[in-house]
């Protein structure tokens, strides 16, 4: 076949010059769209010197004036007459030609992932393609640029950067930072994937990160093939985990940089033995499962946030992430039960040589399958109880009204985000924006919980399908199963109607109200660095005889205005669960009204029997 191509190079070039592309790009119908969090791109490497010297030319051409469209021309034999041109067109989100540098690829695809994971999100970059197409070269350059972006000090805030690099060969896993020792991929009791036995290195500089990556490269498994003397015969996963020490409760950010094993054409493995053939089958199986997982997550994600699954009576697409070791490691990315947003970049590296057009087509077909067309979500009518229907203006209005007193500035929390985009913000980014204006971590976490509780309730009750936008949700202000919050239902009614002036909390103190107070400096049970809270039990004037506080002092009953200004209260203490509290009724203190700083809203969770802060 190669000799046939060499004999007809001139004919091929003339046919390519006469090729006139069609106007359509085949990007799909107007009533469908692709998931914006999954970017599928391709990079066409230059024709190598040995290929040019052999007389071969390029068979892959990014279309000028239409970014993301790639034309692939193949010369085919005919029964009679001159050879003919067999052309195919592929659509991707972005296409990079031989003249585009790795820096340009980084700026367009990977650089947006860096601040995303820095703020607590999950980002993943795959490099896929035929062996010898430049995957490892591209990934190595991108890793160097990622190291510079993470360590040059241009990102806001302090973070702890940790790196682990593993290799997957079939269903076996190895730690490339520990002399390629075997490790296990397991799930703990919480359903979190753990790389049991893998070392994780704490990184403090760009040089240290690059040194770790270079060390891992020396242990990676390679083997000669017809197309590449050092072909990567395994998947290499570089996992960068970013901790936020200023917000311990926030989830870690993850950046996965994955150099997939090189795929081969059938003729490349025809001379190989049984072991190499089995290895190739394992690689192809893992790539097939990876494709199914990316497609499943892309199709499930819009349904998860827009609620259209319930509306259509359908089910979420199945995501088979447990069918291969590669997708098991990436469970945080593919698990449809997870609520964390993830941004994915797929870079299909292709060999432009005319002799490899068939393999190039397979690579681009694989990439095309990852661009899942999903129905456009219908424009839902605005409803104040359904966050996915909010515009930026409506989201800001809700923030100003529901973020407490003083309110969290909506311009800081949601400068451009709509309701859906606000839900997609990583927890650490959401909390960081709140803390920029209101330095109270517990209040920020409670406000985010309030937003998500509203979103979950709206999905379960399908407000946007059974109630018009103007419908008043009056009966939901007090839960049907009784009062589960410390909030005064009559005060909530007044705030919801905006007809009555909100009464200051010190003038409406009642039994059951939770307040934040400032204990005396010598109070032995003071909680340094945390909120000191109590639940009001009764005025001191109503206390019976022989009542003593937590310090053993007798509570003296006072009459008149002096007694009304002091209250017997029970302490609220942090519990073992994160951001939860317990009511210690036996730990009673007398608190002056003047020492009470603000009302705190607590909600009782029946399942855990803990109290959680609300806003």
Coordinates of C-alpha atoms in Angstrom, one line a residue:
X1 CA 0.0 0.0 0.0
X2 CA 2.9 2.4 0.8
X3 CA 4.4 1.8 -2.6
X4 CA 1.0 2.6 -4.2
X5 CA 0.9 5.9 -2.3
X6 CA 4.5 6.8 -3.2
X7 CA 3.8 6.1 -6.9
X8 CA 0.7 8.4 -6.8
X9 CA 1.8 11.3 -4.6
X10 CA 1.5 13.8 -7.4
X11 CA -1.9 12.6 -8.4
X12 CA -2.9 12.8 -4.7
X13 CA -1.7 16.4 -4.3
X14 CA -3.6 17.5 -7.4
X15 CA -6.8 16.0 -6.1
X16 CA -6.4 17.6 -2.7
X17 CA -5.8 21.0 -4.4
X18 CA -9.1 20.6 -6.4
X19 CA -11.0 19.5 -3.3
X20 CA -13.9 21.8 -2.5
X21 CA -15.4 21.4 1.0
X22 CA -19.1 21.4 1.6
X23 CA -20.6 24.4 3.4
X24 CA -22.0 22.3 6.2
X25 CA -19.7 21.2 9.0
X26 CA -21.9 18.5 10.4
X27 CA -22.0 19.9 13.9
X28 CA -25.5 18.7 14.6
X29 CA -29.0 20.0 14.6
X30 CA -29.9 23.4 16.0
X31 CA -32.1 21.8 18.7
X32 CA -29.2 20.0 20.3
X33 CA -26.1 21.1 22.1
X34 CA -22.9 19.6 23.6
X35 CA -21.9 19.7 27.3
X36 CA -19.9 22.9 27.8
X37 CA -17.8 21.2 30.5
X38 CA -16.3 18.7 28.0
X39 CA -14.0 20.1 25.3
X40 CA -12.9 17.7 22.6
X41 CA -9.9 18.9 20.5
X42 CA -7.3 17.5 18.2
X43 CA -3.6 18.3 17.6
X44 CA -2.0 17.5 14.3
X45 CA 1.7 16.9 14.6
X46 CA 4.2 18.0 11.8
X47 CA 5.3 15.4 9.2
X48 CA 8.6 14.0 10.4
X49 CA 11.8 14.3 8.5
X50 CA 12.0 10.6 7.8
X51 CA 8.5 10.6 6.5
X52 CA 9.3 13.5 4.2
X53 CA 12.5 11.9 3.0
X54 CA 10.5 8.8 2.2
X55 CA 8.3 10.9 -0.1
X56 CA 5.2 10.8 2.0
X57 CA 3.0 13.9 2.4
X58 CA 0.3 15.1 4.8
X59 CA -3.2 13.6 4.6
X60 CA -4.8 15.7 7.4
X61 CA -5.8 19.3 6.9
X62 CA -7.5 21.6 9.5
X63 CA -10.0 23.7 7.5
X64 CA -9.1 27.4 7.2
X65 CA -11.7 29.8 8.5
X66 CA -13.6 27.0 10.4
X67 CA -11.9 26.2 13.7
X68 CA -12.7 22.7 14.8
X69 CA -13.2 21.2 11.3
X70 CA -10.6 18.7 10.0
X71 CA -10.6 17.3 6.5
X72 CA -8.9 13.9 6.0
X73 CA -8.1 12.7 2.5
X74 CA -7.2 9.2 1.6
X75 CA -6.1 7.9 -1.8
X76 CA -7.9 4.8 -2.8
X77 CA -7.5 2.4 -5.7
X78 CA -10.1 2.2 -8.4
X79 CA -11.0 -0.7 -10.7
X80 CA -10.2 1.3 -13.8
X81 CA -8.6 4.6 -14.3
X82 CA -6.7 7.0 -12.0
X83 CA -6.8 6.7 -8.2
X84 CA -9.6 8.7 -6.5
X85 CA -9.8 10.8 -3.4
X86 CA -11.8 9.5 -0.4
X87 CA -12.4 12.5 1.9
X88 CA -13.9 12.7 5.3
X89 CA -14.7 15.6 7.6
X90 CA -14.6 15.6 11.4
X91 CA -15.9 18.2 13.8
X92 CA -14.2 18.9 17.1
X93 CA -14.4 21.9 19.4
X94 CA -10.8 23.1 18.6
X95 CA -8.2 21.9 16.1
X96 CA -4.5 22.7 16.3
X97 CA -2.3 22.4 13.2
X98 CA 1.4 21.5 12.9
X99 CA 2.4 25.1 13.3
X100 CA 0.6 25.5 16.7
X101 CA 2.9 25.3 19.7
X102 CA 2.3 23.5 22.9
X103 CA 2.0 26.8 24.6
X104 CA -1.0 27.7 22.4
X105 CA -2.6 24.3 23.2
X106 CA -2.1 25.0 26.9
X107 CA -3.5 28.5 26.8
X108 CA -6.6 27.3 24.9
X109 CA -7.4 24.1 26.7
X110 CA -5.5 23.5 30.0
X111 CA -4.9 26.9 31.5
X112 CA -8.6 27.4 32.4
X113 CA -8.4 24.2 34.4
X114 CA -5.7 25.5 36.7
X115 CA -7.7 28.2 38.6
X116 CA -10.7 25.8 38.5
X117 CA -8.9 23.1 40.5
X118 CA -7.1 25.7 42.6
X119 CA -10.6 26.8 43.8
X120 CA -11.6 23.2 44.6
X121 CA -12.9 21.8 41.3
X122 CA -12.0 18.7 39.4
X123 CA -10.2 19.0 36.1
X124 CA -9.0 16.2 33.8
X125 CA -7.0 16.2 30.6
X126 CA -6.7 13.1 28.3
X127 CA -4.2 12.7 25.5
X128 CA -5.3 10.0 23.1
X129 CA -4.1 8.7 19.7
X130 CA -2.1 6.4 17.6
X131 CA 1.3 5.4 18.8
X132 CA 3.8 7.9 17.4
X133 CA 1.3 10.7 17.2
X134 CA 3.0 12.9 19.8
X135 CA 0.9 12.2 22.9
X136 CA 3.8 11.9 25.4
X137 CA 5.6 14.9 23.8
X138 CA 2.4 17.0 24.2
X139 CA 1.7 15.8 27.8
X140 CA 5.3 16.5 28.9
X141 CA 5.1 20.0 27.6
X142 CA 1.7 20.6 29.2
X143 CA 2.9 19.3 32.6
X144 CA 5.8 21.7 32.5
X145 CA 3.4 24.6 31.8
X146 CA 1.0 23.4 34.5
X147 CA 3.9 23.3 37.0
X148 CA 4.7 26.9 36.1
X149 CA 1.1 28.1 36.4
X150 CA 0.6 26.4 39.8
X151 CA 3.9 27.6 41.3
X152 CA 4.5 31.1 39.9
X153 CA 2.4 32.7 42.7
X154 CA -0.1 34.2 40.3
X155 CA -3.0 32.3 41.9
X156 CA -4.8 33.9 44.9
X157 CA -4.6 32.3 48.3
X158 CA -2.4 29.6 49.9
X159 CA -2.7 26.0 48.9
X160 CA -0.9 22.7 49.6
X161 CA 0.0 20.9 46.4
X162 CA 0.4 17.1 46.5
X163 CA 1.3 14.8 43.5
X164 CA 1.0 11.1 42.8
X165 CA 1.8 9.4 39.5
X166 CA 0.7 5.9 38.8
X167 CA 0.7 3.5 35.8
X168 CA -2.1 1.3 34.7
X169 CA -1.2 -1.8 32.6
X170 CA -4.4 -3.8 32.0
X171 CA -6.0 -4.2 35.4
X172 CA -2.6 -3.9 37.2
X173 CA -1.5 -0.6 38.8
X174 CA 2.0 0.6 39.7
X175 CA 3.4 3.5 41.6
X176 CA 5.9 5.3 39.3
X177 CA 7.2 7.4 42.3
X178 CA 8.1 4.3 44.3
X179 CA 10.2 2.3 41.9
X180 CA 7.1 0.9 40.1
X181 CA 5.8 -1.0 43.1
X182 CA 2.3 -2.6 42.7
X183 CA -0.6 -0.7 44.3
X184 CA -4.3 -1.5 44.7
X185 CA -7.3 0.6 43.6
X186 CA -9.9 0.3 46.3
X187 CA -13.0 2.0 47.5
X188 CA -13.3 2.9 51.2
X189 CA -16.4 2.7 53.4
X190 CA -17.5 6.2 52.2
X191 CA -17.3 5.2 48.5
X192 CA -14.1 7.2 47.9
X193 CA -11.5 5.7 45.5
X194 CA -8.1 5.2 47.3
X195 CA -4.8 4.4 45.7
X196 CA -3.7 2.0 48.4
X197 CA 0.1 1.9 48.6
X198 CA 0.8 4.9 46.3
X199 CA 3.1 7.6 47.6
X200 CA 2.0 11.2 47.5
X201 CA 4.6 13.9 47.4
X202 CA 4.1 17.4 48.8
X203 CA 5.4 19.9 46.3
X204 CA 6.5 23.4 47.1
X205 CA 8.2 24.6 43.8
X206 CA 8.1 24.2 40.1
X207 CA 11.5 22.5 40.0
X208 CA 10.3 19.9 42.6
X209 CA 7.2 19.1 40.5
X210 CA 9.1 18.7 37.3
X211 CA 11.7 16.5 39.1
X212 CA 8.9 14.2 40.3
X213 CA 7.4 14.0 36.8
X214 CA 10.8 13.3 35.3
X215 CA 11.4 10.5 37.8
X216 CA 8.1 8.9 37.0
X217 CA 8.8 8.9 33.3
X218 CA 11.9 6.8 33.8
X219 CA 9.8 4.0 35.2
X220 CA 7.1 4.0 32.7
X221 CA 6.6 0.9 30.6
X222 CA 7.4 1.2 26.9
X223 CA 8.0 -1.3 24.0
X224 CA 8.9 -1.0 20.3
X225 CA 6.2 -1.1 17.7
X226 CA 6.3 -0.7 13.9
X227 CA 5.5 3.0 14.3
X228 CA 7.4 3.9 17.5
X229 CA 10.5 2.4 19.1
X230 CA 9.5 3.7 22.6
X231 CA 5.7 3.4 22.4
X232 CA 3.9 3.8 25.7
X233 CA 2.2 0.5 26.5
X234 CA 0.3 1.7 29.5
X235 CA -1.8 4.6 30.8
X236 CA 0.1 7.1 33.0
X237 CA -2.0 9.2 35.4
X238 CA -0.5 12.3 37.1
X239 CA -2.9 13.3 39.9
X240 CA -2.4 16.7 41.5
X241 CA -4.3 17.2 44.7
X242 CA -4.7 20.7 46.0
X243 CA -5.7 21.4 49.6
X244 CA -7.1 24.6 50.9
X245 CA -5.8 25.0 54.5
X246 CA -7.9 28.2 55.1
X247 CA -11.1 26.2 54.6
X248 CA -10.6 22.8 56.2
X249 CA -14.1 21.7 55.4
X250 CA -13.8 22.4 51.7
X251 CA -13.1 19.4 49.4
X252 CA -9.8 19.1 47.7
X253 CA -9.3 20.2 44.1
X254 CA -8.0 17.5 41.7
X255 CA -6.2 17.8 38.4
X256 CA -5.7 14.6 36.4
X257 CA -3.2 14.7 33.5
X258 CA -3.5 11.4 31.6
X259 CA -1.2 10.1 28.9
X260 CA -3.2 7.1 27.4
X261 CA -1.5 4.1 25.9
X262 CA -0.9 4.4 22.2
X263 CA -3.4 2.6 20.0
X264 CA -2.2 0.5 17.1
X265 CA -3.5 -0.6 13.7
X266 CA -4.0 -4.3 13.1
X267 CA -0.9 -4.4 10.8
X268 CA 1.2 -3.0 13.6
X269 CA 0.6 -6.0 15.8
X270 CA 0.5 -8.7 13.1
X271 CA 4.0 -9.8 13.9
X272 CA 3.6 -9.7 17.6
X273 CA 3.1 -12.7 20.0
X274 CA 0.2 -13.7 22.2
X275 CA 1.3 -11.4 25.1
X276 CA 1.4 -8.3 22.9
X277 CA -1.9 -9.2 21.3
X278 CA -3.5 -9.6 24.8
X279 CA -2.0 -6.3 25.9
X280 CA -3.5 -4.6 22.8
X281 CA -6.9 -6.0 23.6
X282 CA -6.7 -4.7 27.2
X283 CA -5.7 -1.2 26.0
X284 CA -8.6 -1.2 23.5
X285 CA -11.1 -2.4 26.2
X286 CA -10.1 0.3 28.6
X287 CA -10.3 3.0 25.9
X288 CA -13.8 1.7 25.0
X289 CA -15.0 1.9 28.6
X290 CA -13.4 5.3 28.9
X291 CA -15.4 6.4 25.9
X292 CA -18.7 5.1 27.4
X293 CA -18.0 6.8 30.7
X294 CA -17.3 10.2 29.1
X295 CA -20.4 9.9 26.9
X296 CA -22.5 8.8 29.9
X297 CA -21.3 11.6 32.1
X298 CA -21.8 14.2 29.3
X299 CA -25.4 13.0 28.8
X300 CA -26.2 12.8 32.5
X301 CA -24.7 16.1 33.7
X302 CA -27.2 18.5 32.0
X303 CA -30.1 16.3 33.3
X304 CA -28.7 16.4 36.8
X305 CA -28.8 20.2 37.0
X306 CA -31.8 21.0 34.8
X307 CA -34.2 18.4 36.1
X308 CA -35.3 17.4 32.6
X309 CA -34.9 13.7 33.4
X310 CA -37.8 13.8 35.8
X311 CA -39.8 15.9 33.4
X312 CA -39.4 13.3 30.6
X313 CA -39.9 10.4 32.9
X314 CA -36.5 8.9 31.8
X315 CA -33.5 7.6 33.7
X316 CA -30.0 8.8 33.9
X317 CA -27.6 7.2 31.5
X318 CA -25.5 4.3 32.9
X319 CA -21.9 5.2 33.5
X320 CA -19.8 1.9 33.7
X321 CA -16.9 3.4 35.6
X322 CA -16.2 0.1 37.5
X323 CA -15.5 -1.9 34.3
X324 CA -11.8 -0.9 34.0
X325 CA -9.0 0.2 36.3
X326 CA -8.6 3.5 34.5
X327 CA -12.2 4.6 35.1
X328 CA -12.1 3.3 38.7
X329 CA -9.3 5.7 39.5
X330 CA -11.5 8.4 37.9
X331 CA -14.6 7.6 39.9
X332 CA -14.8 11.3 41.2
X333 CA -15.1 12.3 37.6
X334 CA -17.6 9.7 36.3
X335 CA -19.8 8.8 39.2
X336 CA -23.2 10.2 38.3
X337 CA -24.2 10.1 42.0
X338 CA -21.5 12.7 42.8
X339 CA -22.5 16.4 42.8
X340 CA -19.1 17.9 42.1
X341 CA -18.7 19.7 38.9
X342 CA -15.9 18.5 36.6
X343 CA -14.3 20.0 33.5
X344 CA -12.8 17.6 30.9
X345 CA -10.4 18.2 28.1
X346 CA -9.8 15.5 25.5
X347 CA -6.9 16.0 23.1
X348 CA -6.8 13.6 20.2
X349 CA -3.2 13.6 18.8
X350 CA -3.0 12.5 15.2
X351 CA -0.3 11.5 12.8
X352 CA -0.8 13.5 9.5
X353 CA 1.2 11.1 7.3
X354 CA -0.7 9.9 4.3
X355 CA 0.3 6.3 5.1
X356 CA -1.5 6.6 8.5
X357 CA -4.8 8.1 7.4
X358 CA -6.7 5.0 8.4
X359 CA -5.5 5.2 12.0
X360 CA -6.1 9.0 12.0
X361 CA -9.7 8.4 11.0
X362 CA -10.1 6.0 13.8
X363 CA -8.7 8.5 16.3
X364 CA -11.0 11.3 15.1
X365 CA -14.0 9.0 15.0
X366 CA -13.3 8.2 18.7
X367 CA -13.0 11.9 19.4
X368 CA -16.2 12.6 17.6
X369 CA -18.1 10.1 19.7
X370 CA -17.2 12.0 22.8
X371 CA -19.1 15.1 21.6
X372 CA -22.5 14.0 22.9
X373 CA -25.4 15.9 21.5
X374 CA -28.1 16.4 24.1
X375 CA -31.5 18.1 23.6
X376 CA -31.5 21.7 24.5
X377 CA -33.1 22.2 27.9
X378 CA -36.4 24.0 27.6
X379 CA -36.3 27.6 28.9
X380 CA -37.9 27.1 32.3
X381 CA -40.1 29.8 33.6
X382 CA -38.7 31.8 36.5
X383 CA -39.6 30.6 39.9
X384 CA -38.0 31.9 43.1
X385 CA -37.9 28.4 44.6
X386 CA -36.1 26.9 41.6
X387 CA -32.4 28.0 41.3
X388 CA -32.0 26.5 37.8
X389 CA -34.4 29.1 36.5
X390 CA -32.6 32.1 37.9
X391 CA -30.8 34.6 35.7
X392 CA -27.8 36.5 37.2
X393 CA -30.0 39.4 38.3
X394 CA -32.5 37.0 39.9
X395 CA -29.7 35.0 41.6
X396 CA -28.3 38.3 43.0
X397 CA -31.7 39.3 44.3
X398 CA -32.0 36.0 46.1
X399 CA -28.5 36.3 47.6
X400 CA -29.2 39.8 49.0
X401 CA -32.4 38.6 50.6
X402 CA -31.3 35.2 52.0
X403 CA -27.7 35.5 53.0
X404 CA -28.3 36.8 56.5
X405 CA -27.5 40.1 58.2
X406 CA -25.4 41.8 57.0
X407 CA -26.0 40.2 53.6
X408 CA -23.1 38.7 51.6
X409 CA -22.5 41.1 48.6
X410 CA -24.1 39.5 45.6
X411 CA -21.6 41.2 43.3
X412 CA -18.8 39.3 45.0
X413 CA -20.5 35.9 45.2
X414 CA -22.2 36.0 41.7
X415 CA -20.6 38.7 39.5
X416 CA -21.8 37.0 36.3
X417 CA -23.2 33.5 37.4
X418 CA -26.7 32.4 36.8
X419 CA -28.5 30.0 39.1
X420 CA -27.1 26.9 37.4
X421 CA -23.6 28.4 37.3
X422 CA -23.8 29.2 41.0
X423 CA -24.7 25.6 41.8
X424 CA -21.7 24.5 39.7
X425 CA -19.2 26.5 41.6
X426 CA -16.8 24.3 43.6
X427 CA -17.5 24.5 47.4
X428 CA -14.1 26.0 48.1
X429 CA -14.6 28.8 45.5
X430 CA -18.1 29.5 46.8
X431 CA -16.9 29.7 50.4
X432 CA -13.8 31.8 49.4
X433 CA -16.1 34.4 47.7
X434 CA -18.3 34.5 50.8
X435 CA -15.4 34.9 53.1
X436 CA -14.0 37.8 51.1
X437 CA -16.7 40.0 52.5
X438 CA -18.1 38.1 55.5
X439 CA -15.2 36.3 57.4
X440 CA -17.4 33.7 59.0
X441 CA -16.7 30.2 57.7
X442 CA -19.7 28.6 59.4
X443 CA -22.1 31.1 58.1
X444 CA -20.7 30.8 54.6
X445 CA -21.1 27.0 54.7
X446 CA -24.6 27.3 56.1
X447 CA -25.6 29.7 53.2
X448 CA -24.2 27.3 50.6
X449 CA -26.2 24.5 52.3
X450 CA -29.3 26.6 52.1
X451 CA -28.9 27.1 48.4
X452 CA -28.4 23.4 47.7
X453 CA -31.3 22.5 50.0
X454 CA -33.5 24.8 47.9
X455 CA -32.2 23.2 44.7
X456 CA -32.7 19.6 45.9
X457 CA -36.2 20.4 47.1
X458 CA -37.1 22.0 43.8
X459 CA -35.9 18.9 41.9
X460 CA -37.9 16.5 44.1
X461 CA -41.1 18.5 44.0
X462 CA -40.8 19.6 40.3
X463 CA -42.0 23.1 41.0
X464 CA -41.2 24.2 37.5
X465 CA -43.5 21.5 36.0
X466 CA -46.6 21.8 38.2
X467 CA -46.7 25.4 39.4
X468 CA -46.7 28.7 37.6
X469 CA -44.0 31.2 38.3
X470 CA -46.4 33.5 40.2
X471 CA -47.7 30.8 42.5
X472 CA -47.1 31.5 46.2
X473 CA -45.5 28.8 48.2
X474 CA -47.1 29.7 51.5
X475 CA -47.4 26.3 53.1
X476 CA -43.7 25.5 52.9
X477 CA -42.5 28.1 55.3
X478 CA -43.4 25.8 58.2
X479 CA -42.4 22.1 57.6
X480 CA -45.3 19.7 57.5
X481 CA -43.7 17.5 60.1
X482 CA -43.4 20.2 62.7
X483 CA -41.0 22.9 63.6
X484 CA -37.5 21.6 62.7
X485 CA -35.7 24.9 62.9
X486 CA -35.0 27.4 65.6
X487 CA -36.5 30.1 63.4
X488 CA -39.6 31.9 64.7
X489 CA -42.4 31.0 62.1
X490 CA -44.2 34.3 62.7
X491 CA -41.0 36.3 62.1
X492 CA -40.4 34.2 58.9
X493 CA -43.9 35.1 57.8
X494 CA -43.2 38.8 58.4
X495 CA -39.9 38.7 56.5
X496 CA -41.4 36.8 53.6
X497 CA -44.3 39.2 53.2
X498 CA -42.0 42.3 53.5
X499 CA -45.1 44.0 55.1
X500 CA -43.8 44.4 58.6
X501 CA -40.6 45.8 59.9
X502 CA -38.3 43.1 61.2
X503 CA -38.1 43.3 65.0
X504 CA -34.5 43.2 66.4
X505 CA -33.8 39.9 68.0
X506 CA -33.1 41.4 71.5
X507 CA -36.7 42.7 71.6
X508 CA -38.2 39.3 70.7
X509 CA -36.2 36.9 72.8
X510 CA -38.2 33.7 73.4
X511 CA -37.5 30.2 74.7
X512 CA -35.8 28.1 72.0
X513 CA -34.0 31.0 70.3
X514 CA -30.4 30.4 69.6
X515 CA -28.0 33.3 70.0
X516 CA -24.3 34.0 69.6
X517 CA -22.8 35.5 72.8
X518 CA -19.6 36.8 74.0
X519 CA -18.6 35.0 77.3
X520 CA -16.6 36.8 80.0
X521 CA -12.9 36.6 79.5
X522 CA -12.5 34.3 82.5
X523 CA -15.3 31.9 81.5
X524 CA -13.6 28.5 81.6
X525 CA -15.8 26.9 78.9
X526 CA -15.2 29.6 76.3
X527 CA -14.5 28.2 72.7
X528 CA -11.6 30.2 71.3
X529 CA -11.7 30.7 67.5
X530 CA -15.3 29.4 67.3
X531 CA -18.8 30.7 67.8
X532 CA -20.1 30.5 71.3
X533 CA -23.8 29.8 71.2
X534 CA -26.6 29.2 73.6
X535 CA -30.3 28.3 73.5
X536 CA -32.6 30.6 75.6
X537 CA -34.5 28.6 78.2
X538 CA -36.3 31.3 80.3
X539 CA -35.8 34.7 82.0
X540 CA -33.9 34.6 85.2
X541 CA -37.1 35.9 86.9
X542 CA -38.8 32.5 86.2
X543 CA -36.0 30.4 87.6
X544 CA -36.9 28.3 90.6
X545 CA -35.0 27.8 93.8
X546 CA -31.8 25.9 94.1
X547 CA -31.0 26.1 90.4
X548 CA -27.2 26.2 89.7
X549 CA -25.4 27.0 86.5
X550 CA -22.6 24.9 84.8
X551 CA -20.0 26.4 87.1
X552 CA -22.0 25.4 90.2
X553 CA -23.1 28.9 91.1
X554 CA -26.6 29.4 92.3
X555 CA -28.8 31.3 89.9
X556 CA -30.4 34.1 91.9
X557 CA -33.9 34.9 90.9
X558 CA -34.3 38.5 90.0
X559 CA -37.6 40.4 89.7
X560 CA -38.5 43.4 87.6
X561 CA -36.6 44.8 84.6
X562 CA -33.3 43.5 85.9
X563 CA -34.5 40.0 85.8
X564 CA -35.9 40.4 82.3
X565 CA -32.5 41.5 81.0
X566 CA -30.9 38.2 82.0
X567 CA -31.7 34.7 80.7
X568 CA -31.0 31.2 81.7
X569 CA -29.6 29.4 78.7
X570 CA -28.2 26.0 77.6
X571 CA -24.9 25.8 75.8
X572 CA -24.6 24.6 72.2
X573 CA -21.4 22.8 71.5
X574 CA -19.6 21.5 68.4
X575 CA -20.3 17.8 67.7
X576 CA -18.1 15.1 66.1
X577 CA -19.6 15.6 62.6
X578 CA -18.2 18.5 60.6
X579 CA -20.2 21.7 61.0
X580 CA -22.6 20.0 63.4
X581 CA -23.7 20.9 66.9
X582 CA -25.3 19.3 70.0
X583 CA -27.5 20.9 72.6
X584 CA -26.1 20.4 76.1
X585 CA -29.2 21.0 78.3
X586 CA -27.3 20.3 81.5
X587 CA -24.7 23.0 80.8
X588 CA -26.6 26.0 81.8
X589 CA -25.4 29.6 82.0
X590 CA -26.8 33.0 82.7
X591 CA -26.4 35.4 79.8
X592 CA -27.1 39.1 79.8
X593 CA -29.0 40.5 76.8
X594 CA -26.1 42.9 76.2
X595 CA -23.7 40.0 75.7
X596 CA -25.9 38.5 73.0
X597 CA -24.5 39.5 69.6
X598 CA -26.9 38.0 67.0
X599 CA -29.5 35.3 66.5
X600 CA -28.3 32.0 65.0
X601 CA -30.6 29.7 63.1
X602 CA -30.1 26.0 63.7
X603 CA -31.9 23.1 61.9
X604 CA -32.3 19.7 63.4
X605 CA -31.5 16.7 61.2
X606 CA -33.5 13.6 62.3
X607 CA -31.1 11.1 60.6
X608 CA -27.9 12.2 62.4
X609 CA -29.6 13.8 65.5
X610 CA -27.4 16.8 65.1
X611 CA -28.1 20.5 64.6
X612 CA -26.7 22.3 61.6
X613 CA -26.4 26.1 61.1
X614 CA -28.8 27.7 58.7
X615 CA -29.0 31.3 57.3

